[in-house]
């Protein structure tokens, strides 16, 4: 199994481009099931989660060619066999986001059989809200041998009013599923308490370009007027706000000086607000070859620098536009070196603290109580062998390793490969001493 060996203490310097967003791209790819016409999706990141989604869509009768462009990749897709309706357990168990094929299958093919995704290291992760939303559109749903079996009576769903609020806020992929189901339904659907994440808005933008009638995406009420048919599209995935946030924090913890191009600043307001209080300066600069800063703040260029003394802060993860849970582990690593006590409260996934015990092995001082963790800053972190438990926890450990004294081995890097495109190459390009090694049995 692969591991990263990091010799900490190098200041990161240089310029990198943020890739297309994993969490935007997965539902965009699944939405290709909604049309018989060709679909091109650009800036598809090279990640194992994307590979798994491609495998799943191929098994659902979609022909997909991945074409390398100038530093980015495009997926050329077209449905060739619309009779397939089963998202098999073998693929779904490797990636929970497989659930976002449910809405498109039901809308276009009138039937779906999708393996029920299990929990994962960050929590239970139920799908009750997805199912409640689809039932409100008239779908008949039951469970059969671990599969969600869903059918649209008469082959077409019916528009309706759908409430998607749950105990931890709305649901991102649930909103995607209901939105995809509603675009081809008969009549009007109103989703109340819709997820406001920018990835939902990105999906809505692609669906609109395919001929869907959607207003309000990006806010808590989305209105969808069903249409009979969607056409093909050529669409570019939004930039990855979590990848951007991760490299901003990596630059900050090494007291570095890094420019990020294709940075979705507009989608990172809460994170940048917290980072500014810590003492991290993120300033817009002109994109390569330009003399003015970008007008499109979802494709910004930013320069990241940080004060030597990091201030302690309070962070509460919340649904967008609050601080994203997907950056919680990374900012915790940074706060380990702040001058005082910080508190992080996790409001989306109450048990998403697997990285705490690994950071403790590196000399951090963290006390967890329920859904909060108090981080008392230490003078320095010590390199140690640590175990990655999930994607973002692993990113937090890499960030800690970049600042730690001595060598850190982050085992089980396959978690990172799910969501960060060749992270070691990006960090090497910025001057980090990091290499991928194969560790037997780790
Ligand atoms: N929830 C329910 N019922 C549901 C669905 C969700 O109670 O039917 C709860 C969840 O247990 C959680 C909260 O609602 O407490 C939010 O979950 P959500 O459904 O929004 O999560 P998701 O759509 O499954 C996406 C991202 C996650 C990210 C979350 C929250 C993708 C592919 N995944 O998951 O990303 O953490 O939204 O922002 O978009 C990651 O990239 O590392 C990752 C885990």
CSV table of C-alpha atoms and ligand atoms in Angstrom, one decimal:
chain,number,residue,atom,x,y,z
A,1,UNK,CA,0.0,0.0,0.0
A,2,UNK,CA,1.3,3.5,-0.8
A,3,UNK,CA,2.4,5.9,1.9
A,4,UNK,CA,3.8,9.5,1.9
A,5,UNK,CA,7.0,10.2,3.6
A,6,UNK,CA,7.3,13.9,4.4
A,7,UNK,CA,10.3,15.7,5.8
A,8,UNK,CA,8.8,18.8,7.3
A,9,UNK,CA,10.0,22.3,7.7
A,10,UNK,CA,10.3,23.4,4.1
A,11,UNK,CA,8.5,26.7,3.2
A,12,UNK,CA,6.1,26.2,0.3
A,13,UNK,CA,6.7,28.6,-2.6
A,14,UNK,CA,5.5,28.7,-6.1
A,15,UNK,CA,2.4,28.7,-8.3
A,16,UNK,CA,-0.2,25.9,-8.8
A,17,UNK,CA,-3.5,25.5,-10.5
A,18,UNK,CA,-6.6,24.3,-8.6
A,19,UNK,CA,-8.2,21.3,-10.3
A,20,UNK,CA,-11.8,20.8,-11.2
A,21,UNK,CA,-13.9,19.9,-8.2
A,22,UNK,CA,-14.4,16.3,-7.2
A,23,UNK,CA,-17.7,16.9,-5.5
A,24,UNK,CA,-19.0,19.0,-8.3
A,25,UNK,CA,-17.8,16.6,-11.1
A,26,UNK,CA,-19.3,13.4,-9.6
A,27,UNK,CA,-23.0,14.5,-10.0
A,28,UNK,CA,-22.2,16.3,-13.3
A,29,UNK,CA,-21.0,12.9,-14.7
A,30,UNK,CA,-24.1,11.2,-13.3
A,31,UNK,CA,-26.3,13.8,-14.9
A,32,UNK,CA,-25.2,12.7,-18.4
A,33,UNK,CA,-27.7,9.8,-17.8
A,34,UNK,CA,-30.5,12.4,-18.3
A,35,UNK,CA,-30.0,12.8,-22.1
A,36,UNK,CA,-29.5,10.5,-25.1
A,37,UNK,CA,-27.3,13.2,-26.7
A,38,UNK,CA,-23.5,13.6,-26.3
A,39,UNK,CA,-22.2,15.3,-23.2
A,40,UNK,CA,-18.8,16.7,-22.7
A,41,UNK,CA,-17.6,17.5,-19.2
A,42,UNK,CA,-14.3,19.4,-18.9
A,43,UNK,CA,-11.8,19.8,-16.1
A,44,UNK,CA,-12.5,16.4,-14.8
A,45,UNK,CA,-9.9,15.7,-12.1
A,46,UNK,CA,-7.8,12.5,-12.2
A,47,UNK,CA,-9.0,10.8,-9.0
A,48,UNK,CA,-10.0,7.3,-7.9
A,49,UNK,CA,-13.5,8.5,-7.0
A,50,UNK,CA,-13.9,9.8,-10.6
A,51,UNK,CA,-12.6,6.6,-12.0
A,52,UNK,CA,-15.2,4.7,-9.9
A,53,UNK,CA,-18.0,7.0,-11.1
A,54,UNK,CA,-16.9,6.4,-14.7
A,55,UNK,CA,-16.9,2.6,-14.1
A,56,UNK,CA,-20.4,2.9,-12.6
A,57,UNK,CA,-21.7,4.9,-15.6
A,58,UNK,CA,-20.2,2.5,-18.1
A,59,UNK,CA,-22.0,-0.3,-16.2
A,60,UNK,CA,-25.2,1.8,-16.6
A,61,UNK,CA,-24.9,1.9,-20.4
A,62,UNK,CA,-22.9,5.1,-20.9
A,63,UNK,CA,-20.0,5.2,-23.4
A,64,UNK,CA,-17.2,7.4,-22.0
A,65,UNK,CA,-13.9,8.5,-23.5
A,66,UNK,CA,-11.5,10.5,-21.4
A,67,UNK,CA,-9.5,12.9,-23.4
A,68,UNK,CA,-6.4,14.6,-22.1
A,69,UNK,CA,-6.2,18.4,-22.9
A,70,UNK,CA,-3.7,21.1,-21.9
A,71,UNK,CA,-3.2,20.0,-18.3
A,72,UNK,CA,-6.9,19.1,-17.9
A,73,UNK,CA,-9.1,16.2,-18.9
A,74,UNK,CA,-12.5,16.0,-20.5
A,75,UNK,CA,-15.0,13.2,-20.4
A,76,UNK,CA,-16.9,12.6,-23.7
A,77,UNK,CA,-20.0,10.7,-22.8
A,78,UNK,CA,-23.1,9.3,-24.5
A,79,UNK,CA,-25.7,6.8,-23.3
A,80,UNK,CA,-25.8,3.8,-25.6
A,81,UNK,CA,-27.8,1.3,-23.5
A,82,UNK,CA,-30.7,2.9,-21.6
A,83,UNK,CA,-32.0,-0.5,-20.4
A,84,UNK,CA,-29.5,-0.8,-17.5
A,85,UNK,CA,-30.8,0.3,-14.2
A,86,UNK,CA,-28.6,-1.4,-11.5
A,87,UNK,CA,-25.8,0.4,-9.6
A,88,UNK,CA,-24.1,-2.6,-8.3
A,89,UNK,CA,-22.9,-3.0,-4.7
A,90,UNK,CA,-19.3,-3.8,-5.9
A,91,UNK,CA,-18.9,-0.2,-7.1
A,92,UNK,CA,-21.2,1.6,-4.7
A,93,UNK,CA,-19.3,0.3,-1.7
A,94,UNK,CA,-16.1,1.9,-3.0
A,95,UNK,CA,-17.8,5.3,-3.3
A,96,UNK,CA,-20.9,6.7,-1.5
A,97,UNK,CA,-21.4,9.3,-4.2
A,98,UNK,CA,-22.7,6.5,-6.5
A,99,UNK,CA,-26.1,7.4,-4.9
A,100,UNK,CA,-26.3,10.4,-7.2
A,101,UNK,CA,-27.1,8.1,-10.1
A,102,UNK,CA,-30.5,7.4,-8.4
A,103,UNK,CA,-32.3,10.6,-9.4
A,104,UNK,CA,-31.1,10.6,-13.0
A,105,UNK,CA,-32.0,6.9,-13.5
A,106,UNK,CA,-35.4,7.3,-12.1
A,107,UNK,CA,-36.1,10.5,-14.1
A,108,UNK,CA,-34.9,9.2,-17.4
A,109,UNK,CA,-35.4,5.4,-17.3
A,110,UNK,CA,-38.4,5.4,-14.9
A,111,UNK,CA,-36.7,2.7,-12.7
A,112,UNK,CA,-33.6,2.3,-10.7
A,113,UNK,CA,-31.9,-0.3,-8.5
A,114,UNK,CA,-29.1,1.3,-6.6
A,115,UNK,CA,-27.1,-0.4,-3.8
A,116,UNK,CA,-27.7,1.3,-0.5
A,117,UNK,CA,-24.4,3.0,0.4
A,118,UNK,CA,-23.1,2.1,3.9
A,119,UNK,CA,-21.6,4.4,6.5
A,120,UNK,CA,-18.0,5.4,6.4
A,121,UNK,CA,-15.3,6.6,8.7
A,122,UNK,CA,-16.8,10.0,9.0
A,123,UNK,CA,-20.2,8.8,10.3
A,124,UNK,CA,-23.4,6.9,9.6
A,125,UNK,CA,-24.4,8.9,6.5
A,126,UNK,CA,-28.1,7.9,6.0
A,127,UNK,CA,-30.0,8.6,2.7
A,128,UNK,CA,-33.5,9.0,4.2
A,129,UNK,CA,-33.8,12.6,2.9
A,130,UNK,CA,-32.9,11.5,-0.7
A,131,UNK,CA,-35.7,8.9,-0.5
A,132,UNK,CA,-38.2,11.2,1.2
A,133,UNK,CA,-37.6,13.7,-1.6
A,134,UNK,CA,-38.0,11.2,-4.4
A,135,UNK,CA,-41.1,9.8,-2.8
A,136,UNK,CA,-42.6,13.3,-2.7
A,137,UNK,CA,-42.2,13.3,-6.5
A,138,UNK,CA,-44.3,10.1,-6.6
A,139,UNK,CA,-41.6,7.4,-6.7
A,140,UNK,CA,-42.5,4.1,-5.3
A,141,UNK,CA,-39.4,2.9,-3.3
A,142,UNK,CA,-38.6,-0.2,-1.3
A,143,UNK,CA,-35.5,-2.0,-0.1
A,144,UNK,CA,-34.6,-5.4,-1.5
A,145,UNK,CA,-31.4,-7.3,-0.5
A,146,UNK,CA,-29.5,-4.1,0.3
A,147,UNK,CA,-30.7,-2.3,-2.8
A,148,UNK,CA,-32.9,0.7,-3.1
A,149,UNK,CA,-35.5,-0.2,-5.7
A,150,UNK,CA,-37.3,2.8,-7.1
A,151,UNK,CA,-40.0,3.2,-9.8
A,152,UNK,CA,-41.8,6.2,-11.3
A,153,UNK,CA,-45.5,5.1,-11.8
A,154,UNK,CA,-46.3,5.3,-15.5
A,155,UNK,CA,-42.6,6.0,-16.2
A,156,UNK,CA,-42.7,9.7,-15.2
A,157,UNK,CA,-42.4,11.5,-11.8
A,158,UNK,CA,-44.7,14.3,-10.8
A,159,UNK,CA,-43.6,17.8,-9.6
A,160,UNK,CA,-44.3,18.5,-6.0
A,161,UNK,CA,-43.2,20.5,-2.9
A,162,UNK,CA,-40.2,18.8,-1.2
A,163,UNK,CA,-38.7,19.6,2.2
A,164,UNK,CA,-35.0,18.5,2.5
A,165,UNK,CA,-34.1,19.7,6.0
A,166,UNK,CA,-32.7,17.1,8.4
A,167,UNK,CA,-31.1,17.1,11.8
A,168,UNK,CA,-27.8,18.3,10.4
A,169,UNK,CA,-29.1,20.7,7.8
A,170,UNK,CA,-29.9,19.9,4.2
A,171,UNK,CA,-28.3,17.2,2.1
A,172,UNK,CA,-25.9,18.0,-0.8
A,173,UNK,CA,-26.2,14.9,-2.8
A,174,UNK,CA,-29.9,14.5,-1.8
A,175,UNK,CA,-30.6,18.0,-3.3
A,176,UNK,CA,-28.7,16.9,-6.4
A,177,UNK,CA,-30.8,13.7,-6.7
A,178,UNK,CA,-34.2,15.5,-6.3
A,179,UNK,CA,-33.2,18.3,-8.7
A,180,UNK,CA,-32.1,15.7,-11.3
A,181,UNK,CA,-35.3,13.8,-10.8
A,182,UNK,CA,-37.5,16.9,-11.0
A,183,UNK,CA,-36.0,18.3,-14.3
A,184,UNK,CA,-37.9,15.6,-16.3
A,185,UNK,CA,-40.9,15.3,-14.0
A,186,UNK,CA,-44.4,16.5,-15.0
A,187,UNK,CA,-45.1,19.9,-13.5
A,188,UNK,CA,-43.3,22.1,-11.0
A,189,UNK,CA,-41.2,21.1,-8.1
A,190,UNK,CA,-40.2,23.4,-5.2
A,191,UNK,CA,-37.3,22.1,-3.1
A,192,UNK,CA,-37.4,23.8,0.3
A,193,UNK,CA,-34.3,23.7,2.6
A,194,UNK,CA,-32.2,22.8,-0.4
A,195,UNK,CA,-28.4,22.5,0.1
A,196,UNK,CA,-26.8,25.9,-0.8
A,197,UNK,CA,-23.4,24.4,-1.6
A,198,UNK,CA,-21.8,25.8,-4.8
A,199,UNK,CA,-21.5,22.3,-6.2
A,200,UNK,CA,-25.3,22.1,-6.3
A,201,UNK,CA,-25.4,25.4,-8.2
A,202,UNK,CA,-22.8,24.0,-10.6
A,203,UNK,CA,-25.0,21.0,-11.3
A,204,UNK,CA,-28.0,23.3,-11.8
A,205,UNK,CA,-26.0,25.4,-14.3
A,206,UNK,CA,-25.2,22.3,-16.3
A,207,UNK,CA,-28.8,21.1,-16.3
A,208,UNK,CA,-29.9,24.6,-17.4
A,209,UNK,CA,-27.5,24.5,-20.3
A,210,UNK,CA,-29.1,21.1,-21.2
A,211,UNK,CA,-32.5,22.8,-21.3
A,212,UNK,CA,-33.8,22.4,-17.8
A,213,UNK,CA,-35.8,25.1,-16.2
A,214,UNK,CA,-34.3,25.8,-12.7
A,215,UNK,CA,-34.3,28.9,-10.6
A,216,UNK,CA,-32.9,29.6,-7.2
A,217,UNK,CA,-30.1,27.0,-7.1
A,218,UNK,CA,-27.4,28.1,-4.6
A,219,UNK,CA,-30.1,29.3,-2.2
A,220,UNK,CA,-32.5,27.3,0.1
A,221,UNK,CA,-35.5,27.3,-2.3
A,222,UNK,CA,-35.0,25.8,-5.8
A,223,UNK,CA,-37.9,25.8,-8.3
A,224,UNK,CA,-37.8,23.4,-11.2
A,225,UNK,CA,-40.3,23.3,-14.0
A,226,UNK,CA,-40.2,19.9,-15.6
A,227,UNK,CA,-39.4,19.5,-19.3
A,228,UNK,CA,-39.9,16.5,-21.6
A,229,UNK,CA,-36.4,16.2,-22.8
A,230,UNK,CA,-32.8,17.4,-22.1
A,231,UNK,CA,-30.2,18.0,-24.8
A,232,UNK,CA,-26.4,17.4,-24.8
A,233,UNK,CA,-24.0,19.9,-23.4
A,234,UNK,CA,-20.3,21.0,-23.2
A,235,UNK,CA,-19.7,22.0,-19.6
A,236,UNK,CA,-16.6,22.9,-17.5
A,237,UNK,CA,-16.5,21.7,-13.9
A,238,UNK,CA,-16.1,24.4,-11.2
A,239,UNK,CA,-12.8,24.6,-9.4
A,240,UNK,CA,-12.4,22.6,-6.2
A,241,UNK,CA,-12.9,24.8,-3.2
A,242,UNK,CA,-11.7,22.1,-0.8
A,243,UNK,CA,-8.5,21.4,-2.8
A,244,UNK,CA,-7.9,25.2,-2.8
A,245,UNK,CA,-8.5,25.5,0.9
A,246,UNK,CA,-6.2,22.6,1.6
A,247,UNK,CA,-3.3,24.1,-0.3
A,248,UNK,CA,-4.0,27.6,1.2
A,249,UNK,CA,-3.6,26.0,4.7
A,250,UNK,CA,-0.6,24.0,3.6
A,251,UNK,CA,1.0,27.3,2.5
A,252,UNK,CA,0.1,28.9,5.8
A,253,UNK,CA,1.4,26.2,8.1
A,254,UNK,CA,4.9,26.4,6.4
A,255,UNK,CA,4.9,30.1,6.5
A,256,UNK,CA,5.1,29.9,2.7
A,257,UNK,CA,4.3,32.2,-0.3
A,258,UNK,CA,2.1,30.5,-2.8
A,259,UNK,CA,-0.1,31.6,-5.7
A,260,UNK,CA,-3.1,29.5,-6.6
A,261,UNK,CA,-4.7,30.0,-10.0
A,262,UNK,CA,-8.3,28.9,-10.8
A,263,UNK,CA,-9.1,29.5,-7.1
A,264,UNK,CA,-12.9,29.6,-6.3
A,265,UNK,CA,-12.5,32.5,-3.8
A,266,UNK,CA,-16.2,33.3,-3.9
A,267,UNK,CA,-17.0,29.8,-2.6
A,268,UNK,CA,-14.5,30.0,0.2
A,269,UNK,CA,-15.7,33.1,2.1
A,270,UNK,CA,-16.2,31.4,5.5
A,271,UNK,CA,-12.8,29.6,5.3
A,272,UNK,CA,-11.0,32.8,4.3
A,273,UNK,CA,-12.7,34.7,7.1
A,274,UNK,CA,-11.4,32.2,9.7
A,275,UNK,CA,-8.0,32.1,8.1
A,276,UNK,CA,-7.7,35.8,8.1
A,277,UNK,CA,-8.3,35.8,11.9
A,278,UNK,CA,-5.5,33.2,12.3
A,279,UNK,CA,-3.2,35.6,10.4
A,280,UNK,CA,-3.3,34.1,6.9
A,281,UNK,CA,-3.4,36.6,4.1
A,282,UNK,CA,-5.1,35.6,0.9
A,283,UNK,CA,-5.0,38.4,-1.7
A,284,UNK,CA,-6.3,38.4,-5.3
A,285,UNK,CA,-3.5,38.8,-7.9
A,286,UNK,CA,-3.8,38.9,-11.7
A,287,UNK,CA,-4.1,35.5,-13.4
A,288,UNK,CA,-1.1,34.4,-15.6
A,289,UNK,CA,-0.6,36.7,-18.5
A,290,UNK,CA,-3.1,39.3,-17.2
A,291,UNK,CA,-2.6,42.7,-15.6
A,292,UNK,CA,-5.8,42.9,-13.6
A,293,UNK,CA,-7.3,40.5,-11.1
A,294,UNK,CA,-10.0,38.1,-12.4
A,295,UNK,CA,-13.6,39.4,-12.5
A,296,UNK,CA,-14.9,35.8,-12.1
A,297,UNK,CA,-14.2,35.1,-8.4
A,298,UNK,CA,-14.8,31.4,-9.0
A,299,UNK,CA,-11.7,31.4,-11.2
A,300,UNK,CA,-9.6,33.8,-9.2
A,301,UNK,CA,-5.8,33.9,-8.7
A,302,UNK,CA,-4.7,34.4,-5.1
A,303,UNK,CA,-1.4,34.8,-3.3
A,304,UNK,CA,-1.2,33.2,0.2
A,305,UNK,CA,1.2,34.4,2.9
A,306,UNK,CA,1.0,34.0,6.7
A,307,UNK,CA,2.1,35.8,9.8
A,308,UNK,CA,4.7,34.0,11.9
A,309,UNK,CA,2.5,34.1,14.9
A,310,UNK,CA,-0.8,32.2,14.3
A,311,UNK,CA,-3.8,33.4,16.4
A,312,UNK,CA,-6.1,30.9,18.0
A,313,UNK,CA,-9.7,30.9,16.8
A,314,UNK,CA,-13.1,29.3,17.1
A,315,UNK,CA,-14.4,27.3,14.1
A,316,UNK,CA,-17.9,25.8,13.7
A,317,UNK,CA,-18.6,23.7,10.6
A,318,UNK,CA,-21.9,24.4,9.0
A,319,UNK,CA,-23.7,24.0,5.7
A,320,UNK,CA,-22.6,26.4,3.0
A,321,UNK,CA,-22.0,29.4,3.3
A,322,UNK,CA,-20.7,28.3,6.7
A,323,UNK,CA,-17.2,26.8,7.3
A,324,UNK,CA,-17.0,23.5,5.3
A,325,UNK,CA,-16.7,20.2,7.2
A,326,UNK,CA,-14.4,19.1,4.4
A,327,UNK,CA,-11.7,21.6,5.7
A,328,UNK,CA,-12.1,20.8,9.4
A,329,UNK,CA,-9.2,18.4,9.7
A,330,UNK,CA,-6.9,20.7,7.7
A,331,UNK,CA,-7.6,23.8,9.8
A,332,UNK,CA,-7.2,21.7,13.0
A,333,UNK,CA,-3.7,20.8,11.9
A,334,UNK,CA,-2.9,24.5,11.4
A,335,UNK,CA,-4.4,25.4,14.8
A,336,UNK,CA,-2.1,22.9,16.5
A,337,UNK,CA,0.6,25.5,16.0
A,338,UNK,CA,-1.4,28.6,17.0
A,339,UNK,CA,-0.4,30.7,20.0
A,340,UNK,CA,-3.3,29.7,22.4
A,341,UNK,CA,-6.5,27.7,22.6
A,342,UNK,CA,-8.8,27.2,19.7
A,343,UNK,CA,-12.1,25.4,19.6
A,344,UNK,CA,-13.6,23.5,16.6
A,345,UNK,CA,-17.2,22.3,16.7
A,346,UNK,CA,-18.4,19.9,14.1
A,347,UNK,CA,-22.0,20.4,13.2
A,348,UNK,CA,-22.3,18.3,10.0
A,349,UNK,CA,-20.6,15.0,10.9
A,350,UNK,CA,-20.5,14.8,14.7
A,351,UNK,CA,-17.9,12.0,14.7
A,352,UNK,CA,-15.6,13.4,12.1
A,353,UNK,CA,-12.6,13.5,14.5
A,354,UNK,CA,-10.5,10.5,13.4
A,355,UNK,CA,-7.5,12.7,12.8
A,356,UNK,CA,-7.4,13.8,16.4
A,357,UNK,CA,-5.7,10.7,17.8
A,358,UNK,CA,-3.1,10.8,14.9
A,359,UNK,CA,-2.3,14.5,15.5
A,360,UNK,CA,-1.8,13.6,19.2
A,361,UNK,CA,0.9,11.1,18.0
A,362,UNK,CA,2.7,14.1,16.4
A,363,UNK,CA,2.8,16.0,19.7
A,364,UNK,CA,-0.4,18.0,19.3
A,365,UNK,CA,-2.4,19.0,22.4
A,366,UNK,CA,-6.1,18.4,21.6
A,367,UNK,CA,-9.0,17.5,23.9
A,368,UNK,CA,-12.2,16.2,22.3
A,369,UNK,CA,-15.5,16.6,24.1
A,370,UNK,CA,-18.6,15.4,22.2
A,371,UNK,CA,-18.8,17.3,18.9
A,372,UNK,CA,-16.1,19.8,19.9
A,373,UNK,CA,-12.3,19.7,20.1
A,374,UNK,CA,-10.1,22.1,22.0
A,375,UNK,CA,-6.7,22.6,20.4
A,376,UNK,CA,-4.0,24.1,22.7
A,377,UNK,CA,-1.3,25.3,20.4
A,378,UNK,CA,2.2,23.7,20.8
A,379,UNK,CA,5.5,25.2,19.8
A,380,UNK,CA,6.2,22.5,17.2
A,381,UNK,CA,4.9,19.1,15.9
A,382,UNK,CA,7.1,16.0,15.7
A,383,UNK,CA,7.2,13.8,12.7
A,384,UNK,CA,5.7,10.3,13.3
A,385,UNK,CA,4.1,7.4,11.5
A,386,UNK,CA,0.4,8.1,11.2
A,387,UNK,CA,-2.6,6.4,9.7
A,388,UNK,CA,-4.9,8.1,7.3
A,389,UNK,CA,-8.6,7.2,8.1
A,390,UNK,CA,-10.5,9.2,5.4
A,391,UNK,CA,-9.9,11.6,2.7
A,392,UNK,CA,-9.9,15.0,4.5
A,393,UNK,CA,-8.3,13.5,7.8
A,394,UNK,CA,-5.4,12.4,5.6
A,395,UNK,CA,-5.1,15.9,4.1
A,396,UNK,CA,-4.9,17.2,7.7
A,397,UNK,CA,-2.1,14.8,8.5
A,398,UNK,CA,-0.1,15.7,5.4
A,399,UNK,CA,-0.4,19.4,6.4
A,400,UNK,CA,0.8,18.6,9.9
A,401,UNK,CA,3.7,16.6,8.4
A,402,UNK,CA,4.7,19.6,6.2
A,403,UNK,CA,5.4,21.6,9.4
A,404,UNK,CA,6.6,18.9,11.7
A,405,UNK,CA,10.2,18.4,12.8
A,406,UNK,CA,11.6,15.2,11.2
A,407,UNK,CA,9.9,12.6,9.1
A,408,UNK,CA,6.2,11.8,9.0
A,409,UNK,CA,4.9,8.8,7.3
A,410,UNK,CA,1.2,9.0,6.3
A,411,UNK,CA,0.0,5.5,5.6
A,412,UNK,CA,-3.0,4.5,3.5
A,413,UNK,CA,-2.6,7.3,1.0
A,414,UNK,CA,-5.3,5.7,-1.2
A,415,UNK,CA,-7.7,7.8,0.9
A,416,UNK,CA,-6.0,10.9,-0.5
A,417,UNK,CA,-6.0,9.6,-4.0
A,418,UNK,CA,-9.8,9.7,-3.9
A,419,UNK,CA,-9.9,13.5,-3.7
A,420,UNK,CA,-6.5,15.1,-4.4
A,421,UNK,CA,-4.9,14.7,-7.9
A,422,UNK,CA,-1.3,13.6,-7.4
A,423,UNK,CA,-0.9,15.6,-4.2
A,424,UNK,CA,2.8,14.7,-3.8
A,425,UNK,CA,3.6,16.2,-7.2
A,426,UNK,CA,1.8,19.4,-6.4
A,427,UNK,CA,3.6,19.7,-3.0
A,428,UNK,CA,6.9,18.8,-4.6
A,429,UNK,CA,6.4,21.5,-7.2
A,430,UNK,CA,6.0,24.0,-4.2
A,431,UNK,CA,9.3,22.8,-2.7
A,432,UNK,CA,8.0,20.3,-0.1
A,433,UNK,CA,10.1,17.2,0.6
A,434,UNK,CA,7.5,14.5,0.1
A,435,UNK,CA,7.6,11.2,-1.7
A,436,UNK,CA,5.3,8.3,-2.3
A,437,UNK,CA,6.6,5.0,-1.2
A,438,UNK,CA,5.2,1.5,-1.2
A,439,UNK,CA,4.9,0.1,2.3
A,440,UNK,CA,4.1,-3.6,2.6
A,441,UNK,CA,1.0,-4.3,4.7
A,442,UNK,CA,0.6,-0.6,5.9
B,1,LIG,N1,-28.0,13.4,6.2
B,1,LIG,C1,-29.2,12.8,6.7
B,1,LIG,N2,-30.0,12.2,5.8
B,1,LIG,C2,-29.8,12.1,4.5
B,1,LIG,C3,-28.6,12.7,3.9
B,1,LIG,C4,-27.7,13.3,4.8
B,1,LIG,O1,-29.4,12.9,7.9
B,1,LIG,O2,-30.6,11.5,3.7
B,1,LIG,C5,-27.1,14.0,7.1
B,1,LIG,C6,-25.7,13.5,7.0
B,1,LIG,O3,-25.5,12.3,7.9
B,1,LIG,C7,-24.9,14.7,7.5
B,1,LIG,C8,-25.6,15.8,6.8
B,1,LIG,O4,-27.0,15.4,6.6
B,1,LIG,O5,-24.9,14.8,8.9
B,1,LIG,C9,-25.0,16.4,5.5
B,1,LIG,O6,-24.8,15.3,4.6
B,1,LIG,P1,-24.9,15.5,3.0
B,1,LIG,O7,-26.0,14.6,2.5
B,1,LIG,O8,-25.0,16.9,2.7
B,1,LIG,O9,-23.5,14.8,2.6
B,1,LIG,P2,-23.3,14.2,1.1
B,1,LIG,O10,-24.1,14.9,0.1
B,1,LIG,O11,-23.4,12.7,1.3
B,1,LIG,C10,-21.3,15.8,0.4
B,1,LIG,C11,-19.9,15.7,0.0
B,1,LIG,C12,-19.1,15.4,1.3
B,1,LIG,C13,-19.3,16.6,2.3
B,1,LIG,C14,-20.8,16.7,2.6
B,1,LIG,C15,-21.2,17.9,3.4
B,1,LIG,C16,-19.9,14.8,-2.2
B,1,LIG,C17,-19.6,13.7,-3.1
B,1,LIG,N3,-19.7,14.6,-0.9
B,1,LIG,O12,-21.7,14.5,1.0
B,1,LIG,O13,-17.7,15.4,0.9
B,1,LIG,O14,-18.6,16.4,3.5
B,1,LIG,O15,-21.5,16.9,1.3
B,1,LIG,O16,-20.7,19.1,2.9
B,1,LIG,O17,-20.3,15.9,-2.6
B,1,LIG,C18,-15.4,14.8,1.0
B,1,LIG,O18,-15.3,15.3,-0.1
B,1,LIG,O19,-14.5,14.4,1.7
B,1,LIG,C19,-16.8,14.6,1.5
B,1,LIG,C20,-17.1,13.7,2.5
